[in-house]
Every structure is written in C-alpha cells, then in structure tokens.
Amino acid sequence: MSFYINEKTGADEAGAGTQEKPFQTPAFALYSAETDAEPKLFVFKEADNEYQEISASALKKARKGCDGLKKKAAKAKEQELKKQQQQADNAAKQMAALNIKIEEDKALPAAQKARINQSYSKVGERVKVSGWIHRLRSNKKVVFIVLRDGSGFLQSVLTGDLAIAQQTLDLTIESTVTLYGTVTKVPEGKSAPGGVELVVDYYEIVGLAPSGDDAFTNKIAEGADPSLLLDQRHLTLRGETLSAVMKVRASLMKSIRRVFEEESLTEVTPPCMVQTQVEGGSTLFKLDYYGEEAYLTQSSQLYLETCLPALGDVYCIQESFRAEKSHTRRHLSEYTHIEAELAFLTFDDLLDHIERVICKTVQYILEDPVAGPLVKQLNPDFVAPQYPFKRLEYKDAIEWLKEHGIKNEEGEEFQFGDDIAEAAERKMTDTIGVPILLTKFPAEIKSFYMPRCKDDNRVTESVDVLMPTVGEITGGSMRINTEEELLAGFKREGIDPKAYYWFIDQRKYGTCPHGGYGLGTERILAWLCDRFTVRDCSLYPRFSGRCKP
C-alpha cells in the first residue's frame, strides 16, 4: 500500500492518499492505514516537481506523530464514552428527579406559621415560613436557601429527596416559597441570621421567578449604570442595602413622632395643592386646578402657623416639592418634609428645641432593635450627636471661610451678604467635624417671613443645622409676628398679599412670638446611613429628569 503526501495541496481529513487527493502530513498517512503493514510513503518534492519516497529520518518522525494521533484518538473516544455515560446518568437522575413527589409527612407535628424574625426564638419547633429566595446554592446532595420576608433572613437546608427533586432543581432567585421545617441552632463556629437555620422537611412553590435572560440577577447586575438601576428600582429595593435604609427610615418616622409627642406637639395634615408660595416662585410646580392656577406645596409652614391658636404647637410629616433643576447629591424634586411650628418661644428656645428633637430622635433610632444594628452595619463610624451643638453666627462663618481660603462660587473671597453655597458649607462643616447651628443669616438671602434680630437689623432670627458628611439637614427661623412687618416683607419680595389673607390674619387675630423649622428626611437618612446621595434614601426618588417607575 502506498500513500502520497503534499504539504501544500494535500488535506489530512479530506484527503485519500492518492496523487490526485494527497494527505498533508506523513503522520496522518500512517495513522490512516487500515492494515498492520506499514504503507510506503511518497512525499512531493517541489524542487523536483515529483513524488519521492520519504527519507528514513522523516519516516521516524512520522511514526512518532502517528503514535501521538492514536493516543489522542483513544483519549477522545474515552471522553466520548464518559460523556455518553454521564448523559445517561443525568437522564436517569432527571427521570428519578421527575418521579420524586414532594409531599408533607402528616405524621410530623403541625407547623406553626411564623415570620422569619419570629422563627429565631423557636429553636426545636416545627414552623411554616413564607418568603422570597434571596440566595440559592447547591452542594452535591444539599441545597441551601436564604429566605427573605422583610422581617429578616433565614438560612434553610434541603437534603435527601427534597434536594434532588426536579422541582428543587428548577428553583430560582426571587421565587416565592413556603418552607416547613424545624428550627435548629447553627453548628458551633458557623454563623447565620438569628443564629439559627431551618432544616426543611417539606416546601411549596408559591411563585417561580424566571431563569435565563429574564433572571433576576440579569435585571439588576452589580455595577450597572445608576440610571438603569433606578429604572429597576422596584427590584433593587429587594437588595440588602436599600431595604436596610428603608427600615431605618421607618424607625426615623416612628422615633420623631415619639419625640414630638414628648414635646407636646400635635400632628396635622396640611394640603399639598396650594395657591401660595413659601420659598420663592422659581421652584414651584404649577398645575391646572379646575381652571385656576395652583402649585404643589414647597412647605406646609404657612398652614402650620394657622394651627397654633387652635391646637398649640404642631407638626406634619408629608411631601414637599421643589422645581429646582438641580442634580446635586442632596436635592430631590419630591421629598418627605418633617415640619414643626411652635408658639410663645424665643429664638434660643427654638434652637434648644431643635437640638433636643435631633438628639432624642437619633437616640431612639439607635435603641431600636431593628434599626439600631442596621445603622451600625451601614455606617460603622457613626457617632450620635450630643447637645449643645456648636453655635456659629453667619458673620463668623464668613470670617472662618476667609481665614481658611475657601472661595465663593465666583472664585472670590466671601463677603457679608454672600449665600454660602453647598460646596463651601460642606467643607466648613466637615472640617469643623461637629454638628453646627449656623444662625443669623442676612435678610436679603432669607425668606420674607423671617424677622430681623433686634441687636443687628442686617440679619434674621434664622438657623440651618449642619451635619458633617451631609451638610444642611434642617432649616428654621422665628416668624414675623406683626402685620406691618409681614406686609413689608411681601412688598420687598414682590408678592401680592391678597392670596395670603388667611396667613396675614394670624397677625391680626391674636398674634404671638412663634417659630418653626423643617427637616429633610432623606438628608437625615443620608447622614445616619452614610449614603452618598439622598436618592438612596427615597423609596422612588424624583428629581430633574426622573419620574419613573
């Protein structure tokens, strides 16, 4: 038998070993021989333009190459057999898995329905817990599920038929299930939420989440563009960080209501659709109200003032709206405004009250069994503020900024009367490093309703509360309490007082010294939870260009 080889025009797999269809390599020519007798090999010599019998050295090299091809083929065949066997085993396992029916053992004690946080104290008891699959992994014949229901997380273990059933193999992240099993303490040296795990003996699928391209992890991939994550806010809320912030938020609402009750304030609910401005017309959201022009409220302050003669000191917690086209990390177009108004007090009384409200509220949050540990988790270096806060007058802040070489927005040295913008304010606050009551701002940069100080007619009885890392979280002031001064304020701002008749009446029918303030819920949370932006502290943040989902 003879084979022909041409390295340039030949082909090993497609060749036939003839002069018309030569092989490409001598090694393959030997390998393709179907008999034990070694075929003669003829190699095309381009210089002589003819086939010549292979040389002894080239033949030796070809034999070695042939042995390599045989070994490679044997290995490929072995792997193919293994693959076929594995496919057969998998098919058998799949058939077995399909045949496994997950049924509850009625001989077991009845399972007691429990929330996850309740299950932590039920060691040794059989419970029934429903929730969402937060994490899912399998290890040979064991499946681990971390279940989430909003009250906590529960590590759960499936073994035996439960772990290998097709129903279990089809489970996906964010599927909803009801698990039945016995609560046990985690082994020594191991850790799990609540210090327990659930040994599952039966479970039911409530809702199966999709896999593949529509899988949950593909919807909110880690490191995705923030705008895409905001589009999927309904899903990102399920993450541990955002849900933790929302729980701290709930505790903040509960705690500040507790403080207001201790301070003898009554909660009221002013309207959100108004026909008056509070903080300047440029930030009003306009709307057509049955053919009349109306706005979304910037603040409930004016309405709170009207409640003082009827209810005494009052507060409200509701949304305020500012149409600022601002993209800073501390601005929202809709935010939860905590506002209070108090009667018969001095400016110093107001400052003392604000300090107490902030310090006590933070104290109660940190004492909360749910929110306290979450603040520690989110912001390990957080230090609760202690009163009295540092009190710094605006004029002294201007001198501080000059001394530290901090410039205004035009790049020039600060002068009395300049508005201290966010960047400079933050730098000053972070450098000083303690809570600051920044007081007595010039009348020209403050609202029309703020009274001037008796000892310095240039400035008002006004205050901003500044916190390190976040800046301003609270703004407040005493309120003008005479009709004459109030009308002068309207005139200065170019506001027609006609629409404010009901507000002016507060000075006509029994005026009194009074003051109030507003706290930005999201800014307080950014400070408490160490969030870079207030957008992380709102359930569904609204800001310029964002009004979905």
Coordinates of C-alpha atoms in Angstrom, one line a residue:
M1 CA 0.0 0.0 0.0
S2 CA 1.3 3.4 -0.9
F3 CA 0.2 6.9 0.2
Y4 CA 1.1 10.3 -1.3
I5 CA 1.7 13.4 0.8
N6 CA 1.8 17.0 -0.4
E7 CA 2.2 19.6 2.4
K8 CA 0.9 22.4 0.3
T9 CA -2.1 21.0 -1.6
G10 CA -2.9 17.9 0.5
A11 CA -5.5 17.6 3.2
D12 CA -5.5 15.1 6.1
E13 CA -9.2 14.7 6.9
A14 CA -10.4 15.3 3.4
G15 CA -7.5 13.5 1.5
A16 CA -7.4 10.0 0.2
G17 CA -3.7 9.4 -0.1
T18 CA -3.7 9.3 -3.9
Q19 CA -1.7 11.6 -6.2
E20 CA -5.0 13.4 -7.0
K21 CA -6.0 13.7 -3.4
P22 CA -2.9 13.5 -1.3
F23 CA -2.6 13.7 2.5
Q24 CA -1.0 16.8 4.0
T25 CA 1.2 15.1 6.7
P26 CA 3.2 11.8 6.8
A27 CA 2.0 11.1 10.4
F28 CA -1.7 11.2 9.3
A29 CA -0.9 9.0 6.3
L30 CA 0.5 6.3 8.7
Y31 CA -2.4 6.8 11.1
S32 CA -5.0 6.3 8.3
A33 CA -3.6 2.9 7.3
E34 CA -6.2 0.2 7.9
T35 CA -3.7 -2.7 7.9
D36 CA -0.9 -3.6 10.3
A37 CA 1.6 -3.4 7.4
E38 CA 3.2 0.0 7.2
P39 CA 2.4 1.7 3.9
K40 CA 5.0 3.2 1.6
L41 CA 5.0 7.0 1.8
F42 CA 5.8 9.3 -1.1
V43 CA 6.4 13.0 -0.5
F44 CA 6.0 15.6 -3.2
K45 CA 9.3 17.5 -3.7
E46 CA 8.6 20.9 -5.1
A47 CA 12.2 21.4 -6.3
D48 CA 12.0 18.3 -8.4
N49 CA 8.3 18.6 -9.2
E50 CA 7.7 14.9 -8.4
Y51 CA 6.8 12.4 -5.6
Q52 CA 9.8 10.7 -3.9
E53 CA 9.9 8.1 -1.2
I54 CA 10.1 9.5 2.3
S55 CA 13.5 9.7 3.9
A56 CA 14.4 7.5 6.9
S57 CA 14.6 10.4 9.3
A58 CA 11.2 11.8 8.1
L59 CA 9.7 8.4 8.4
K60 CA 10.9 8.1 12.0
K61 CA 9.3 11.5 12.8
A62 CA 6.1 10.4 11.1
R63 CA 5.9 7.2 13.2
K64 CA 6.2 9.3 16.3
G65 CA 3.5 11.7 15.1
C66 CA 1.3 8.7 14.3
D67 CA 1.6 7.4 17.8
G68 CA 0.5 10.7 19.1
L69 CA -2.6 10.8 16.9
K70 CA -3.5 7.3 18.0
K71 CA -3.3 8.3 21.7
K72 CA -5.3 11.4 21.0
A73 CA -8.0 9.4 19.3
A74 CA -8.1 6.9 22.1
K75 CA -8.5 9.7 24.6
A76 CA -11.2 11.3 22.6
K77 CA -13.0 8.0 22.4
E78 CA -12.7 7.5 26.1
Q79 CA -14.0 11.0 26.8
E80 CA -16.9 10.4 24.4
L81 CA -17.8 7.2 26.2
K82 CA -17.7 9.1 29.5
K83 CA -19.8 11.8 28.1
Q84 CA -22.4 9.3 26.9
Q85 CA -22.3 7.6 30.3
Q86 CA -22.7 10.9 32.0
Q87 CA -25.6 11.8 29.8
A88 CA -27.2 8.5 30.5
D89 CA -26.6 9.0 34.3
N90 CA -28.1 12.6 34.0
A91 CA -31.0 11.3 32.1
A92 CA -31.5 8.6 34.8
K93 CA -31.2 11.2 37.5
Q94 CA -33.6 13.5 35.7
M95 CA -36.1 10.8 35.4
A96 CA -35.6 9.9 39.0
A97 CA -36.0 13.6 40.0
L98 CA -39.1 13.9 37.9
N99 CA -40.5 10.9 39.7
I100 CA -39.9 12.4 43.2
K101 CA -43.0 13.7 44.6
I102 CA -42.6 16.3 47.4
E103 CA -45.3 15.6 50.0
E104 CA -45.7 16.6 53.6
D105 CA -45.3 13.9 56.2
K106 CA -48.6 14.1 58.1
A107 CA -47.0 12.2 61.0
L108 CA -44.9 15.3 61.8
P109 CA -46.2 17.9 64.3
A110 CA -48.3 20.6 62.8
A111 CA -46.1 23.5 61.6
Q112 CA -46.7 26.9 63.3
K113 CA -46.9 29.8 61.0
A114 CA -44.2 32.4 61.7
R115 CA -42.5 35.5 60.3
I116 CA -38.7 35.0 59.9
N117 CA -37.8 37.3 62.8
Q118 CA -40.2 35.2 65.0
S119 CA -38.6 31.9 64.0
Y120 CA -35.3 32.9 65.6
S121 CA -36.8 32.2 69.1
K122 CA -38.4 28.9 68.1
V123 CA -35.5 26.5 68.3
G124 CA -36.7 22.9 68.3
E125 CA -40.1 23.8 66.9
R126 CA -41.6 23.0 63.5
V127 CA -42.5 26.2 61.7
K128 CA -44.0 27.3 58.4
V129 CA -42.3 30.3 56.9
S130 CA -43.1 32.1 53.6
G131 CA -40.9 34.4 51.7
W132 CA -38.6 35.1 48.7
I133 CA -35.5 33.2 47.8
H134 CA -32.7 35.7 48.5
R135 CA -29.8 33.3 47.9
L136 CA -29.7 29.8 46.4
R137 CA -26.8 27.3 46.1
S138 CA -26.4 23.5 45.9
N139 CA -23.6 21.4 47.2
K140 CA -23.8 17.8 46.0
K141 CA -27.0 16.5 47.6
V142 CA -27.6 19.5 49.8
V143 CA -29.4 22.7 48.7
F144 CA -29.0 25.9 50.8
I145 CA -31.7 28.7 50.6
V146 CA -31.6 32.0 52.3
L147 CA -35.2 33.1 52.6
R148 CA -36.3 36.8 53.0
D149 CA -39.7 38.1 54.1
G150 CA -38.9 41.7 55.0
S151 CA -38.6 40.9 58.7
G152 CA -35.3 39.1 58.4
F153 CA -33.3 36.4 56.6
L154 CA -33.5 32.7 57.3
Q155 CA -30.8 30.1 56.3
S156 CA -32.6 26.9 55.2
V157 CA -31.2 23.5 54.3
L158 CA -32.8 20.9 52.0
T159 CA -31.4 17.3 51.9
G160 CA -32.4 13.9 50.6
D161 CA -35.1 13.7 48.0
L162 CA -36.0 17.4 48.7
A163 CA -32.6 18.4 47.4
I164 CA -32.6 16.3 44.2
A165 CA -36.2 16.6 43.1
Q166 CA -36.7 18.3 39.8
Q167 CA -39.0 20.9 41.5
T168 CA -36.0 22.0 43.6
L169 CA -33.6 22.0 40.6
D170 CA -35.9 24.4 38.9
L171 CA -35.9 26.9 41.8
T172 CA -34.6 30.4 41.0
I173 CA -33.6 33.5 42.9
E174 CA -36.6 35.6 43.9
S175 CA -39.0 32.7 43.6
T176 CA -41.6 32.7 46.5
V177 CA -41.9 29.6 48.6
T178 CA -43.3 28.4 51.8
L179 CA -40.9 26.3 53.8
Y180 CA -41.8 23.8 56.5
G181 CA -39.2 22.5 58.9
T182 CA -37.5 22.5 62.3
V183 CA -35.6 25.5 63.6
T184 CA -32.1 24.5 64.9
K185 CA -29.1 26.3 66.2
V186 CA -26.3 26.7 63.7
P187 CA -23.3 24.5 64.5
E188 CA -20.5 25.9 66.7
G189 CA -18.2 28.1 64.7
K190 CA -20.8 28.8 62.0
S191 CA -22.9 31.9 61.6
A192 CA -26.4 32.7 60.2
P193 CA -29.0 35.4 60.7
G194 CA -30.6 34.9 64.1
G195 CA -28.1 32.2 64.9
V196 CA -30.4 29.5 63.5
E197 CA -31.1 27.5 60.4
L198 CA -34.3 25.8 59.2
V199 CA -34.0 22.1 58.4
V200 CA -36.7 21.8 55.8
D201 CA -38.9 18.7 55.6
Y202 CA -41.4 20.0 53.0
Y203 CA -42.0 23.1 50.9
E204 CA -44.4 24.6 48.4
I205 CA -43.7 26.9 45.5
V206 CA -45.9 29.9 45.5
G207 CA -44.4 31.7 42.5
L208 CA -41.5 30.7 40.3
A209 CA -39.3 33.6 39.1
P210 CA -37.9 33.3 35.6
S211 CA -34.4 32.0 34.7
G212 CA -32.2 32.6 31.7
D213 CA -32.2 36.1 30.1
D214 CA -35.0 37.3 32.4
A215 CA -33.3 36.0 35.6
F216 CA -33.4 38.5 38.5
T217 CA -29.6 38.8 38.5
N218 CA -29.6 39.9 34.9
K219 CA -32.1 42.6 35.6
I220 CA -30.0 44.3 38.3
A221 CA -26.4 43.3 37.6
E222 CA -23.9 44.5 40.1
G223 CA -22.1 47.6 38.8
A224 CA -24.8 48.6 36.3
D225 CA -25.3 52.2 35.3
P226 CA -27.2 54.0 38.2
S227 CA -29.9 55.2 35.8
L228 CA -30.6 51.6 34.8
L229 CA -30.8 50.6 38.4
L230 CA -33.3 53.5 39.0
D231 CA -35.4 52.1 36.1
Q232 CA -35.4 48.8 38.0
R233 CA -36.0 50.4 41.4
H234 CA -38.8 48.0 42.2
L235 CA -36.3 45.2 42.0
T236 CA -33.2 47.0 43.5
L237 CA -35.3 47.7 46.7
R238 CA -35.0 44.0 47.4
G239 CA -31.3 44.4 48.0
E240 CA -29.9 44.3 51.5
T241 CA -28.6 47.9 51.5
L242 CA -31.6 49.7 50.1
S243 CA -34.1 47.7 52.2
A244 CA -32.0 48.4 55.3
V245 CA -32.1 52.2 54.6
M246 CA -35.9 51.9 54.2
K247 CA -36.1 50.2 57.6
V248 CA -34.1 52.9 59.2
R249 CA -36.4 55.4 57.5
A250 CA -39.4 53.7 59.1
S251 CA -37.7 53.9 62.5
L252 CA -36.9 57.6 61.9
M253 CA -40.6 58.3 61.3
K254 CA -41.6 56.4 64.4
S255 CA -38.9 57.9 66.6
I256 CA -39.5 61.6 65.6
R257 CA -43.2 61.2 66.2
R258 CA -42.4 59.8 69.7
V259 CA -40.2 62.9 70.3
F260 CA -42.8 65.3 69.1
E261 CA -45.3 63.7 71.4
E262 CA -42.9 64.1 74.3
E263 CA -42.5 67.8 73.3
S264 CA -46.4 68.1 73.3
L265 CA -46.8 68.7 69.6
T266 CA -49.9 67.7 67.7
E267 CA -49.7 66.1 64.2
V268 CA -51.8 67.7 61.5
T269 CA -52.1 67.2 57.7
P270 CA -51.9 70.4 55.6
P271 CA -52.8 70.4 51.9
C272 CA -50.3 69.6 49.2
M273 CA -52.2 71.6 46.5
V274 CA -51.8 75.3 47.2
Q275 CA -52.1 78.8 45.6
T276 CA -49.3 80.5 47.6
Q277 CA -45.5 80.2 47.7
V278 CA -43.2 79.8 50.6
E279 CA -39.6 79.5 49.3
G280 CA -39.7 81.5 46.1
G281 CA -41.7 81.3 42.9
S282 CA -38.9 79.9 40.7
T283 CA -39.2 76.5 42.4
L284 CA -42.9 76.0 42.1
F285 CA -44.5 73.1 40.3
K286 CA -47.6 74.6 38.6
L287 CA -50.8 72.7 37.9
D288 CA -54.3 73.5 36.4
Y289 CA -56.7 73.3 39.3
Y290 CA -60.2 73.3 37.7
G291 CA -59.2 76.3 35.6
E292 CA -57.3 78.1 38.3
E293 CA -53.5 78.2 38.7
A294 CA -52.3 76.2 41.7
Y295 CA -49.0 74.7 42.8
L296 CA -47.6 71.7 44.6
T297 CA -46.6 72.8 48.1
Q298 CA -43.0 73.8 48.8
S299 CA -43.6 73.7 52.5
S300 CA -46.5 73.3 54.9
Q301 CA -45.2 76.1 57.2
L302 CA -47.8 78.7 56.5
Y303 CA -50.6 76.2 57.2
L304 CA -48.9 75.0 60.4
E305 CA -48.8 78.6 61.6
T306 CA -52.6 78.8 61.3
C307 CA -53.0 75.8 63.6
L308 CA -51.2 77.4 66.6
P309 CA -54.2 79.3 68.0
A310 CA -56.4 76.2 67.7
L311 CA -54.1 73.3 68.6
G312 CA -50.9 74.8 70.1
D313 CA -47.6 73.5 68.9
V314 CA -48.0 71.3 65.8
Y315 CA -46.0 69.3 63.2
C316 CA -46.6 67.4 60.0
I317 CA -44.8 64.8 58.0
Q318 CA -45.6 64.9 54.3
E319 CA -44.2 65.6 50.9
S320 CA -42.9 68.9 49.7
F321 CA -42.0 69.7 46.1
R322 CA -39.2 71.9 44.6
A323 CA -38.9 72.5 40.9
E324 CA -35.1 73.0 41.1
K325 CA -33.3 71.7 38.1
S326 CA -30.5 70.6 40.4
H327 CA -28.5 67.4 40.0
T328 CA -26.6 67.6 43.3
R329 CA -26.4 64.6 45.5
R330 CA -28.6 66.3 48.2
H331 CA -31.5 67.5 46.1
L332 CA -34.8 65.9 45.2
S333 CA -37.9 67.3 43.5
E334 CA -40.1 65.5 45.9
Y335 CA -39.0 64.8 49.5
T336 CA -40.6 64.0 52.8
H337 CA -40.7 67.1 54.9
I338 CA -40.8 67.0 58.7
E339 CA -42.0 70.4 59.8
A340 CA -42.9 71.9 63.1
E341 CA -44.3 75.2 64.3
L342 CA -44.2 76.4 68.0
A343 CA -45.8 79.3 69.7
F344 CA -44.7 81.6 72.6
L345 CA -41.0 80.9 72.5
T346 CA -37.7 82.8 71.9
F347 CA -35.1 82.2 69.2
D348 CA -32.9 80.5 71.8
D349 CA -35.9 78.3 72.9
L350 CA -36.3 77.3 69.2
L351 CA -32.6 76.3 68.9
D352 CA -32.7 74.3 72.1
H353 CA -35.9 72.5 70.9
I354 CA -34.3 71.6 67.5
E355 CA -31.2 70.2 69.3
R356 CA -33.4 68.0 71.6
V357 CA -35.5 66.8 68.7
I358 CA -32.5 65.7 66.6
C359 CA -30.6 64.1 69.5
K360 CA -33.5 62.3 71.0
T361 CA -34.7 61.0 67.6
V362 CA -31.2 59.6 66.8
Q363 CA -31.1 58.1 70.3
Y364 CA -34.4 56.3 69.8
I365 CA -33.3 55.0 66.3
L366 CA -30.1 53.6 67.7
E367 CA -32.0 51.9 70.5
D368 CA -34.5 50.3 68.0
P369 CA -33.7 46.6 67.9
V370 CA -34.1 46.6 64.1
A371 CA -32.8 50.0 63.0
G372 CA -30.0 50.3 65.5
P373 CA -28.0 47.4 64.2
L374 CA -28.7 48.4 60.6
V375 CA -27.2 51.9 61.2
K376 CA -24.2 50.3 62.7
Q377 CA -24.0 48.0 59.7
L378 CA -24.4 50.8 57.1
N379 CA -22.4 53.4 59.0
P380 CA -19.9 51.7 61.4
D381 CA -18.2 55.1 62.3
F382 CA -21.5 56.9 63.1
V383 CA -21.4 58.9 66.3
A384 CA -24.6 60.1 67.8
P385 CA -24.7 63.9 68.2
Q386 CA -24.6 65.4 71.7
Y387 CA -26.1 68.7 72.7
P388 CA -25.4 71.5 72.9
F389 CA -24.4 71.8 69.3
K390 CA -21.7 74.3 68.2
R391 CA -23.4 77.7 67.6
L392 CA -21.9 79.7 64.8
E393 CA -23.3 83.0 63.5
Y394 CA -23.3 83.7 59.8
K395 CA -20.9 86.6 60.1
D396 CA -18.4 84.4 62.0
A397 CA -18.8 81.7 59.4
I398 CA -17.8 84.2 56.7
E399 CA -14.7 85.1 58.6
W400 CA -13.9 81.3 59.1
L401 CA -14.2 80.8 55.3
K402 CA -11.9 83.8 54.6
E403 CA -9.3 82.5 57.1
H404 CA -9.3 79.0 55.5
G405 CA -9.0 80.3 52.0
I406 CA -12.4 79.0 50.9
K407 CA -13.8 81.0 48.0
N408 CA -17.4 81.7 46.9
E409 CA -19.0 80.4 43.7
E410 CA -17.4 83.2 41.7
G411 CA -14.0 82.2 43.0
E412 CA -13.7 85.3 45.1
E413 CA -13.3 85.9 48.8
F414 CA -16.5 85.6 50.8
Q415 CA -18.2 88.9 51.8
F416 CA -21.0 89.6 54.2
G417 CA -24.3 89.1 52.3
D418 CA -23.0 86.2 50.1
D419 CA -25.0 83.0 50.1
I420 CA -22.8 80.2 51.4
A421 CA -23.2 77.5 48.7
E422 CA -23.2 73.8 49.3
A423 CA -19.5 73.1 48.5
A424 CA -18.2 75.8 50.9
E425 CA -20.7 74.9 53.5
R426 CA -19.8 71.2 53.4
K427 CA -16.1 71.9 53.5
M428 CA -16.6 74.1 56.6
T429 CA -18.8 71.6 58.3
D430 CA -16.6 68.6 57.6
T431 CA -13.5 70.5 58.7
I432 CA -15.1 71.6 62.0
G433 CA -16.4 68.0 62.3
V434 CA -19.3 68.5 64.8
P435 CA -23.0 69.5 64.4
I436 CA -23.4 73.2 63.8
L437 CA -26.3 75.6 64.4
L438 CA -25.5 78.2 61.8
T439 CA -27.6 81.3 62.8
K440 CA -28.5 84.9 61.9
F441 CA -28.4 85.0 58.1
P442 CA -28.7 88.3 56.2
A443 CA -32.3 89.3 55.5
E444 CA -31.6 89.6 51.8
I445 CA -30.9 85.9 51.3
K446 CA -33.7 84.6 53.5
S447 CA -37.5 84.3 53.2
F448 CA -39.9 87.2 53.6
Y449 CA -41.4 85.8 56.9
M450 CA -38.2 85.9 58.9
P451 CA -37.9 88.7 61.5
R452 CA -34.7 90.7 61.9
C453 CA -32.6 90.5 65.0
K454 CA -33.1 93.3 67.5
D455 CA -29.4 93.6 68.1
D456 CA -28.4 93.6 64.4
N457 CA -31.0 94.8 61.9
R458 CA -29.0 93.3 59.0
V459 CA -29.7 89.7 60.0
T460 CA -32.6 87.5 60.8
E461 CA -33.5 85.1 63.6
S462 CA -32.8 82.1 61.3
V463 CA -30.9 78.8 61.6
D464 CA -29.5 76.0 59.5
V465 CA -28.4 72.7 61.2
L466 CA -25.3 71.4 59.5
M467 CA -24.0 67.9 60.0
P468 CA -20.6 66.5 59.0
T469 CA -20.6 64.5 55.7
V470 CA -24.0 65.6 54.6
G471 CA -24.3 69.4 55.2
E472 CA -27.7 71.1 55.9
I473 CA -30.4 68.8 57.3
T474 CA -32.6 71.4 58.9
G475 CA -33.6 75.0 58.3
G476 CA -35.7 77.1 60.6
S477 CA -36.4 80.6 62.0
M478 CA -38.6 82.7 64.1
R479 CA -41.6 84.2 62.2
I480 CA -42.6 87.8 61.8
N481 CA -45.4 88.3 64.2
T482 CA -46.7 91.8 63.2
E483 CA -49.0 92.6 60.3
E484 CA -46.9 95.7 59.4
E485 CA -43.6 93.8 59.2
L486 CA -45.2 90.9 57.2
L487 CA -46.7 93.3 54.6
A488 CA -43.3 94.9 54.3
G489 CA -41.8 91.5 53.6
F490 CA -44.3 90.8 50.9
K491 CA -43.6 94.1 49.3
R492 CA -39.8 93.5 49.4
E493 CA -40.3 90.1 47.6
G494 CA -42.8 91.5 45.1
I495 CA -45.6 89.2 46.4
D496 CA -49.2 90.2 46.1
P497 CA -50.6 89.8 49.7
K498 CA -54.2 89.2 48.6
A499 CA -53.8 85.4 48.3
Y500 CA -52.3 85.4 51.8
Y501 CA -55.2 87.0 53.6
W502 CA -55.6 83.9 55.8
F503 CA -51.9 84.0 56.7
I504 CA -52.0 87.7 57.5
D505 CA -55.0 87.1 59.8
Q506 CA -52.7 85.2 62.1
R507 CA -51.0 88.5 63.0
K508 CA -54.4 90.3 63.2
Y509 CA -56.4 88.0 65.4
G510 CA -54.1 87.4 68.4
T511 CA -50.5 87.4 67.2
C512 CA -47.7 85.8 69.2
P513 CA -44.0 85.1 69.0
H514 CA -43.5 81.9 67.2
G515 CA -41.0 79.9 65.1
G516 CA -40.5 76.7 63.3
Y517 CA -38.3 74.5 61.1
G518 CA -38.3 71.8 58.5
L519 CA -36.1 68.7 58.5
G520 CA -35.3 66.9 55.2
T521 CA -36.0 63.2 55.9
E522 CA -33.7 62.0 53.1
R523 CA -30.8 64.2 54.2
I524 CA -31.1 62.9 57.8
L525 CA -31.0 59.4 56.4
A526 CA -28.0 60.1 54.2
W527 CA -26.2 61.3 57.4
L528 CA -27.4 58.3 59.5
C529 CA -26.8 55.6 57.0
D530 CA -23.7 57.1 55.3
R531 CA -25.3 57.3 51.8
F532 CA -23.5 59.3 49.1
T533 CA -26.8 60.7 47.7
V534 CA -30.3 61.4 49.1
R535 CA -31.6 59.4 46.1
D536 CA -30.6 56.3 48.1
C537 CA -32.9 57.4 50.9
S538 CA -36.1 57.8 49.0
L539 CA -38.3 54.8 48.1
Y540 CA -38.8 56.1 44.5
P541 CA -36.7 59.2 44.1
R542 CA -37.9 62.1 42.0
F543 CA -35.5 64.6 40.6
S544 CA -34.9 66.6 37.4
G545 CA -35.4 64.0 34.5
R546 CA -36.7 61.2 36.7
C547 CA -40.3 60.5 37.4
K548 CA -40.5 56.7 36.9
P549 CA -41.1 54.0 37.8

